[in-house]
XYZ file of C-alpha atoms in Angstrom:
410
model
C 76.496 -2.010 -82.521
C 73.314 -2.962 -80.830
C 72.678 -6.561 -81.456
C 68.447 -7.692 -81.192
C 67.411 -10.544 -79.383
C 65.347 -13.100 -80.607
C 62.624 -14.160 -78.580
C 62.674 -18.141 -78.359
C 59.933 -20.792 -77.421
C 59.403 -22.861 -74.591
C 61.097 -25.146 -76.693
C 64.660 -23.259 -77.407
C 63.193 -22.447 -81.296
C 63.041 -18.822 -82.187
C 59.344 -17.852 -82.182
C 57.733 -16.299 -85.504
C 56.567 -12.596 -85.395
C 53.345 -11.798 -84.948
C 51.575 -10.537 -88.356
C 48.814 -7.176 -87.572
C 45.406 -8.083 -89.469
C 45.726 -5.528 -92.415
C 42.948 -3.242 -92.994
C 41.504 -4.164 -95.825
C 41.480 -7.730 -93.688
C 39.420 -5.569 -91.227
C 37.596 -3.737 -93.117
C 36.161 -6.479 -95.054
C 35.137 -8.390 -91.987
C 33.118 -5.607 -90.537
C 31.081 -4.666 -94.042
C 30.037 -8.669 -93.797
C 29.233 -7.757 -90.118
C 27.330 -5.069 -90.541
C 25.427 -6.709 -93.869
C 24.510 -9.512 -91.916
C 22.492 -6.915 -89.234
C 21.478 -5.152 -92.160
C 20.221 -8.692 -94.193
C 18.497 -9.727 -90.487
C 16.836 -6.127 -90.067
C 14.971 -5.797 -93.557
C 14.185 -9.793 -93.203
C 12.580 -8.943 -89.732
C 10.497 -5.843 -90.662
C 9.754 -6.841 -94.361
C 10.223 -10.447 -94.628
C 7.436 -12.860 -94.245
C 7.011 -15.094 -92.070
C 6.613 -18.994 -92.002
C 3.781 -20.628 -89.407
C 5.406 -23.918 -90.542
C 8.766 -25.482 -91.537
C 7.779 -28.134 -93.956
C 11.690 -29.718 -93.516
C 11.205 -30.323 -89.822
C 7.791 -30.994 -89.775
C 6.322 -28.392 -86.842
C 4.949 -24.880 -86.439
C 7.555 -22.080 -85.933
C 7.331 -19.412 -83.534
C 5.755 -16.017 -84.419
C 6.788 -12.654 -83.309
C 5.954 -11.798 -79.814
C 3.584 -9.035 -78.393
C 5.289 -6.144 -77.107
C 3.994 -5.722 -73.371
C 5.079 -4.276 -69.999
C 4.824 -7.525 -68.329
C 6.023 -9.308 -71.358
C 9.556 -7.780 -70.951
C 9.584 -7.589 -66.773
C 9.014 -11.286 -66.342
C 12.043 -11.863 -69.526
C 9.087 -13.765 -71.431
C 9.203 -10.923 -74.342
C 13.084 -11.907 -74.590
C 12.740 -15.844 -74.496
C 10.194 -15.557 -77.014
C 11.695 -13.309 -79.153
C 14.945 -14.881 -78.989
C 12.937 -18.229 -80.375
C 11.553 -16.568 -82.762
C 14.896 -14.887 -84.299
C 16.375 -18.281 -84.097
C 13.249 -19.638 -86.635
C 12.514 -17.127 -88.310
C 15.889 -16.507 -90.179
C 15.684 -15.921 -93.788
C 16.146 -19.105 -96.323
C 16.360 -21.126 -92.795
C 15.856 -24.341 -94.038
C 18.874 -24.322 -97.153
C 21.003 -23.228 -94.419
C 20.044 -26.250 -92.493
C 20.800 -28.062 -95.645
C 24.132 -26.522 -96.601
C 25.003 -26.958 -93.136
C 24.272 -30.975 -93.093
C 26.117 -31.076 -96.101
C 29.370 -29.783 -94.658
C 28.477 -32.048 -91.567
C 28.393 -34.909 -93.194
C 30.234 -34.274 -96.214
C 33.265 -32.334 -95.402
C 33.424 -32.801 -91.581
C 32.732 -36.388 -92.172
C 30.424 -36.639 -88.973
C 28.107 -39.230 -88.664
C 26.727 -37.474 -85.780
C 24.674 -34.344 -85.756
C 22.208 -32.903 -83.738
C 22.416 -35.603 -81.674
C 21.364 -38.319 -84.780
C 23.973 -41.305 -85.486
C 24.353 -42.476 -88.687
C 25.077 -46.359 -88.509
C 27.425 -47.672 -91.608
C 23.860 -48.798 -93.051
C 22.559 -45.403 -93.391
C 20.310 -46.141 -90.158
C 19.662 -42.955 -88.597
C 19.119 -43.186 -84.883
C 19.401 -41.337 -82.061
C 21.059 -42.618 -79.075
C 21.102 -41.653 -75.438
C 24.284 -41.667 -73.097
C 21.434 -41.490 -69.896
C 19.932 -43.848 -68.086
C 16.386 -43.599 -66.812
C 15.153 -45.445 -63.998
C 11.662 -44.480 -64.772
C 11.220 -44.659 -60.473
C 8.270 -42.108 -60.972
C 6.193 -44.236 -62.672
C 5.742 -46.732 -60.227
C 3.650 -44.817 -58.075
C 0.540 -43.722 -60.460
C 0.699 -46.989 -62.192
C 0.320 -48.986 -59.040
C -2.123 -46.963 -57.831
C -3.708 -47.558 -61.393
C -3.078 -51.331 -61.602
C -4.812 -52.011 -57.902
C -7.703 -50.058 -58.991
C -7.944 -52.068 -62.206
C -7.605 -55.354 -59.790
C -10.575 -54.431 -57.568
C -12.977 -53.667 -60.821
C -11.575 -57.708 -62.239
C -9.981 -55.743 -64.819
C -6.605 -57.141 -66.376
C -3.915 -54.880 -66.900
C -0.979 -55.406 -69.882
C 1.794 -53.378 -70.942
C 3.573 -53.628 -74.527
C 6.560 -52.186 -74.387
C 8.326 -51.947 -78.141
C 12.054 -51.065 -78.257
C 12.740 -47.666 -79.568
C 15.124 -47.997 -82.066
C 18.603 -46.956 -80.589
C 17.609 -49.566 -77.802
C 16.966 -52.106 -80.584
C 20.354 -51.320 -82.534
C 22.369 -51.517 -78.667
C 20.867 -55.026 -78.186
C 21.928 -56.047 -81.693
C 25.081 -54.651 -81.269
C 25.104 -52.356 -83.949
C 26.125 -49.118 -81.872
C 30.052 -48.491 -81.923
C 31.404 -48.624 -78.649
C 32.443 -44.884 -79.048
C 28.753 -43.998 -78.821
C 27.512 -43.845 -75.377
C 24.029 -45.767 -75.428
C 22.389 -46.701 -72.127
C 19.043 -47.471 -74.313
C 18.830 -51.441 -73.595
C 19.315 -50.232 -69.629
C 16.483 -47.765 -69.542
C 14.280 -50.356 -71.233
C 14.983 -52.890 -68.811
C 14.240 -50.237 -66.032
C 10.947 -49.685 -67.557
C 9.747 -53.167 -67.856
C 10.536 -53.866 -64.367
C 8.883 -50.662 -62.680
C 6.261 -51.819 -64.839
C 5.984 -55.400 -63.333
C 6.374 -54.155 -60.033
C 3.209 -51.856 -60.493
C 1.356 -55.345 -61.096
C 0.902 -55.025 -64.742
C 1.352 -57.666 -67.090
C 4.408 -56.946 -69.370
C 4.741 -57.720 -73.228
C 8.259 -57.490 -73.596
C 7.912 -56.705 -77.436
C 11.733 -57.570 -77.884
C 11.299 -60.714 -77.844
C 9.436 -61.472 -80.763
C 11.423 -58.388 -82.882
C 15.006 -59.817 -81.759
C 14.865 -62.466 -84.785
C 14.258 -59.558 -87.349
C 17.199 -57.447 -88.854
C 17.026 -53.746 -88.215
C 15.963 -52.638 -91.557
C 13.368 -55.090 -91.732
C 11.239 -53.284 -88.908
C 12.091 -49.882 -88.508
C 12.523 -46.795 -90.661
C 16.077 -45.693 -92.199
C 15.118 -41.900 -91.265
C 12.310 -41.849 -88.841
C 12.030 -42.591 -85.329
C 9.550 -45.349 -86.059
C 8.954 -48.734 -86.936
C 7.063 -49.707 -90.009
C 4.108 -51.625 -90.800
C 6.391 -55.498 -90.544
C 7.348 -54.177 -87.329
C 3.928 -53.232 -86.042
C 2.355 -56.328 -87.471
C 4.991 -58.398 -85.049
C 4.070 -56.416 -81.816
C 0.252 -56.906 -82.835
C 0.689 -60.969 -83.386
C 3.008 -60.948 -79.890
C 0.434 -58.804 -78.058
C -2.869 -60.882 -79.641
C -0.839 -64.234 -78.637
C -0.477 -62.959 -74.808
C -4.577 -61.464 -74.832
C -5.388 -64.695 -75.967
C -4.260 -66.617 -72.677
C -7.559 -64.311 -70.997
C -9.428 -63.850 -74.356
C -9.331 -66.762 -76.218
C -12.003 -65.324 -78.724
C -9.466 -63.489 -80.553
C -8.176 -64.149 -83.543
C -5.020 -63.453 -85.292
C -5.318 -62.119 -88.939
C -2.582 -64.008 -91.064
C -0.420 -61.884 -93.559
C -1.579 -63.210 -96.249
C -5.217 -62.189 -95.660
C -3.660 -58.551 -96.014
C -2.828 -56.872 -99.390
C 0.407 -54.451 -99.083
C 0.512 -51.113 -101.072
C 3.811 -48.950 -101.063
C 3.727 -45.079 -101.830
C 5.750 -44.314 -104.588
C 7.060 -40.861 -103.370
C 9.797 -41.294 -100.704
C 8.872 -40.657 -96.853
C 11.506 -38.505 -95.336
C 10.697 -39.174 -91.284
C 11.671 -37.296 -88.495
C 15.292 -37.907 -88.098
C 15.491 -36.927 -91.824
C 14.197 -33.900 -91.098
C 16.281 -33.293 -87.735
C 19.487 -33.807 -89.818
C 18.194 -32.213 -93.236
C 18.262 -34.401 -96.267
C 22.195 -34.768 -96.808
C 22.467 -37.606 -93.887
C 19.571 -39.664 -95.893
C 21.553 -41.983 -97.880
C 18.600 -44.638 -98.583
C 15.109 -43.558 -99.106
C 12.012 -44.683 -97.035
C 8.953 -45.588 -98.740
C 5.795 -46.287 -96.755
C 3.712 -49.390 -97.123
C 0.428 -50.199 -95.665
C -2.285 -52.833 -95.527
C -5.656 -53.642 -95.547
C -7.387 -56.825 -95.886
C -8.367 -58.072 -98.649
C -11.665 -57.940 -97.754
C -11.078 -54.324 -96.721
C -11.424 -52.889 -93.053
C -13.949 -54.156 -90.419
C -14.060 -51.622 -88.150
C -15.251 -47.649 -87.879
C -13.562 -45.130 -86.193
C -15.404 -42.421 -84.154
C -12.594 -39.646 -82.741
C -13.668 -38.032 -80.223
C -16.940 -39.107 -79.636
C -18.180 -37.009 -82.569
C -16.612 -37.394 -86.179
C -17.209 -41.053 -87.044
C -17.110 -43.066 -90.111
C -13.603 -42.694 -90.388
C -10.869 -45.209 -91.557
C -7.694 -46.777 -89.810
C -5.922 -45.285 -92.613
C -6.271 -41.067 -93.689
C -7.310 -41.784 -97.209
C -6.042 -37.799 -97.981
C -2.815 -38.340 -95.993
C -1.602 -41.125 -98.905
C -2.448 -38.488 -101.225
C 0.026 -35.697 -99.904
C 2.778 -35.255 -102.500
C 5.013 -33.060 -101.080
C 8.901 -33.630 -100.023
C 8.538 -33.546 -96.713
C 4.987 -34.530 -96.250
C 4.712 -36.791 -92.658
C 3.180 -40.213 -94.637
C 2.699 -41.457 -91.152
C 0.184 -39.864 -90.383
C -1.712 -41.977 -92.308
C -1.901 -44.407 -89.811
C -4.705 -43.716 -87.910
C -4.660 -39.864 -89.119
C -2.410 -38.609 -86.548
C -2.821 -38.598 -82.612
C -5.995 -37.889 -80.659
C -6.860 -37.370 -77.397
C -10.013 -40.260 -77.844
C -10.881 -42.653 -80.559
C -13.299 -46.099 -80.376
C -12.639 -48.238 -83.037
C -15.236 -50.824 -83.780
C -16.195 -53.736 -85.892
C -19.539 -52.871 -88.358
C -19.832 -56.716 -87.962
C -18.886 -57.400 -84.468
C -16.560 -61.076 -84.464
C -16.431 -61.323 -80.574
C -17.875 -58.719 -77.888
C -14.656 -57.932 -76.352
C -13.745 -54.579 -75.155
C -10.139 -52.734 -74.575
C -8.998 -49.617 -73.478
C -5.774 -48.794 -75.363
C -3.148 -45.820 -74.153
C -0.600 -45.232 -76.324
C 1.854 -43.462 -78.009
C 2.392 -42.650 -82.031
C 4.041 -46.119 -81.800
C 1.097 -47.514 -81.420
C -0.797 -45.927 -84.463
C -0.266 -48.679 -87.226
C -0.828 -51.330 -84.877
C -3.970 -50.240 -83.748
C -5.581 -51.183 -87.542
C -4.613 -54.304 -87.267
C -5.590 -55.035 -83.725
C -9.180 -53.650 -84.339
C -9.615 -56.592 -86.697
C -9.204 -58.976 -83.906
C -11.075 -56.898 -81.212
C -14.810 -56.460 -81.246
C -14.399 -52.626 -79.873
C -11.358 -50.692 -79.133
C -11.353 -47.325 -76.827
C -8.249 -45.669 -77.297
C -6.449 -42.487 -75.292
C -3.471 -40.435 -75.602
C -2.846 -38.312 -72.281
C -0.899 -36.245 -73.984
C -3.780 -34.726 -75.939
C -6.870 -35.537 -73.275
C -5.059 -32.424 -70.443
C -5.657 -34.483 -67.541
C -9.790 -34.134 -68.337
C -9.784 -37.858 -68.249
C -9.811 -39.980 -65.182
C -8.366 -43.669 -66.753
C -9.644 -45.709 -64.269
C -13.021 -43.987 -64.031
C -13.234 -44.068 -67.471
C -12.752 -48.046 -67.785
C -15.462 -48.489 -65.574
C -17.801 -46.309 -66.825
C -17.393 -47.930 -70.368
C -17.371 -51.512 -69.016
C -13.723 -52.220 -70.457
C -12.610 -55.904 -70.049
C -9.068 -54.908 -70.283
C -6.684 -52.312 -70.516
C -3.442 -52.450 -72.307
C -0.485 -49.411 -72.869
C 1.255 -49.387 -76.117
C 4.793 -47.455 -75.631
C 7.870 -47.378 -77.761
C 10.851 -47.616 -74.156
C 11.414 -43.819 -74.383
C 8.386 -42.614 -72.790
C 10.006 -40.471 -69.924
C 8.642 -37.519 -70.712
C 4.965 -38.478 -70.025
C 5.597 -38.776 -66.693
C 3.502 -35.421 -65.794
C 1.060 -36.244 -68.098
C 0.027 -40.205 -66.948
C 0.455 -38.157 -63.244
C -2.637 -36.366 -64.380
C -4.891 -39.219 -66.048
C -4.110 -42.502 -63.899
């Protein structure tokens, strides 16, 4: 009689056999295959197609030009390929259903590289550290330009919010977060370029989290802008003592009833928002002071985008009132000039609520964004020309990757 071995494990137990995928099993798998190529092909020739994705809040890419070049130099493929990948059908429910099983069945608190703190704080933290070592040389070639025209030179620097939540100590230690480190790195490049440095930290470091920042954007709000404006007016004051510092109370606060889902909202899809933002901004009582001219050729404007607080939509970007968005120029001036002092601002989006405020203690306020001015600008050329008594940058600590573009201007 032929006896049959049994094969055993590594671990003397007898292995189990090996069960062949039946063919239904098989069969069923390749119909969803081949549906799914079907589903993508009649999408791509008949399906339309979105310029925008409302849910995360930018323009999508359209589908590519067919050329000779095009597919020689593998742009036709990039593109193409980015355009597959945003252009799938119903692609922001799957984004949704796919934060849901993220969050809720996974039970990540981290996705797409957003943290959720216990709070509901969304942030997004960095494991890097940047030494920001490429900075020093445009900005000190910037600062001793400044120096020779007797024109003072400040730096705000406000703490992003993953760098805020590591000083606070609200990051687990499981998430790597060199934040506090790169801002530190920043600051000093920053003093060793001979600028003066307005560590905005300080003043913040007193407030809780929620108090200053968004749950589910990468901003802070109007408390926390109104605490880098009274930190940054209290340092201007040691050179300009004609400024003045308008008290809270002389503001009146309105809050927009629909809820503001920001940018990490949107990054994450609506599933990881488990408390609701609401924007709120002021105006004095007496209402605004100032005009704003962008661009040197629509003027009469507001600090605040009037039609922006009227946008009702779910995913409508309700900071953009601020200032109506970024520009490459804007002057913003007091109708009734209190004091004749003059300031070039550079900034970030960080900077957009807190420029309101600021242009009711300044008399005039120039204000660029390299990122939107392509290098036409010279900085220090342009202070001069326009007779500047100071300059100050307004940056959030993550401000990296405007390297090339401060390269260009400064």
């Amino acid at each position: 009689m032929t006896v049959q071995k049994q094969r055993a494990s590594t671990d003397g137990h007898p292995m189990p056999k090996k069960r062949k995928p039946s063919l239904v099993a098989n069969l069923a798998m390749l119909i969803a295959f081949l549906g799914i190529i079907f589903l993508g092909f009649v999408v791509y020739v008949f399906g339309d197609e979105r310029e925008v994705s409302e849910l995360e809040g930018r323009e999508l890419t359209q589908r590519p030009e067919i050329s000779v070049d095009g597919i020689l130099s593998g742009e036709y493929i990039e593109t193409f390929e980015s355009y597959a990948n945003d252009q799938v059908f119903q692609r922001d429910r799957w984004m949704t259903v796919n934060g849901m099983v993220q969050k809720n069945v996974l039970r990540q608190r981290m996705n797409n590289g957003i943290f959720a703190l216990s709070s509901g704080m969304l942030l997004e933290p960095s494991g890097s550290v940047n030494d920001f070592a490429g900075f020093e040389q445009p900005f000190t070639s910037f600062s001793n330009e400044m120096k020779e025209a007797d024109i003072p030179v400040y730096f705000a620097s406000a703490p992003s919010k993953s760098a805020f939540a590591k000083n606070q100590g609200l990051t687990p230690e499981y998430i790597r977060s060199n934040e506090d480190v790169s801002r530190k790195n920043l600051n000093s490049v920053m003093e060793k370029s001979g600028l003066n440095v307005i560590d905005l930290y300080e003043g913040l470091s007193s407030e809780t989290m929620e108090d200053i920042y968004f749950y589910n954007d990468h901003h802070w709000n109007i408390h926390g802008a109104y605490n880098g404006y009274e930190q940054i007016v209290q340092t201007l004051q040691e050179t300009y003592p004609e400024l003045d510092i308008v008290n809270k109370d002389q503001f009146e606060s309105t809050t927009l009833e629909a809820p503001y889902h920001g940018s990490y909202a949107r990054k994450v899809s609506l599933p990881y928002v488990v408390k609701n933002d609401y924007l709120e901004y002021w105006e004095p009582k007496n209402g605004f002071s100032t005009e704003v001219c962008v661009e040197q050729t629509e003027c009469g404007r507001e600090v605040l985008d009037r039609q922006v607080l009227k946008e009702k939509g779910q995913f409508a970007d309700s900071y953009m009132a601020f200032m109506g968005g970024n520009y490459s120029e804007l002057t913003i001036e007091q109708k009734d000039p209190k004091n004749d002092t003059h300031l070039l601002v550079l900034k970030d989006s960080y900077a957009n609520p807190l420029l309101g405020l600021l242009g009711e203690s300044v008399g005039k306020l120039s204000v660029l964004d390299v990122r939107y001015t392509e290098g036409k600008i010279d900085v220090a050329e342009y202070a001069k020309e326009n007779d500047v008594d100071g300059v100050l940058f307004i940056h959030n600590d993550r401000i990296n990757g405007m390297l090339d573009f401060y390269k260009e201007s400064l």
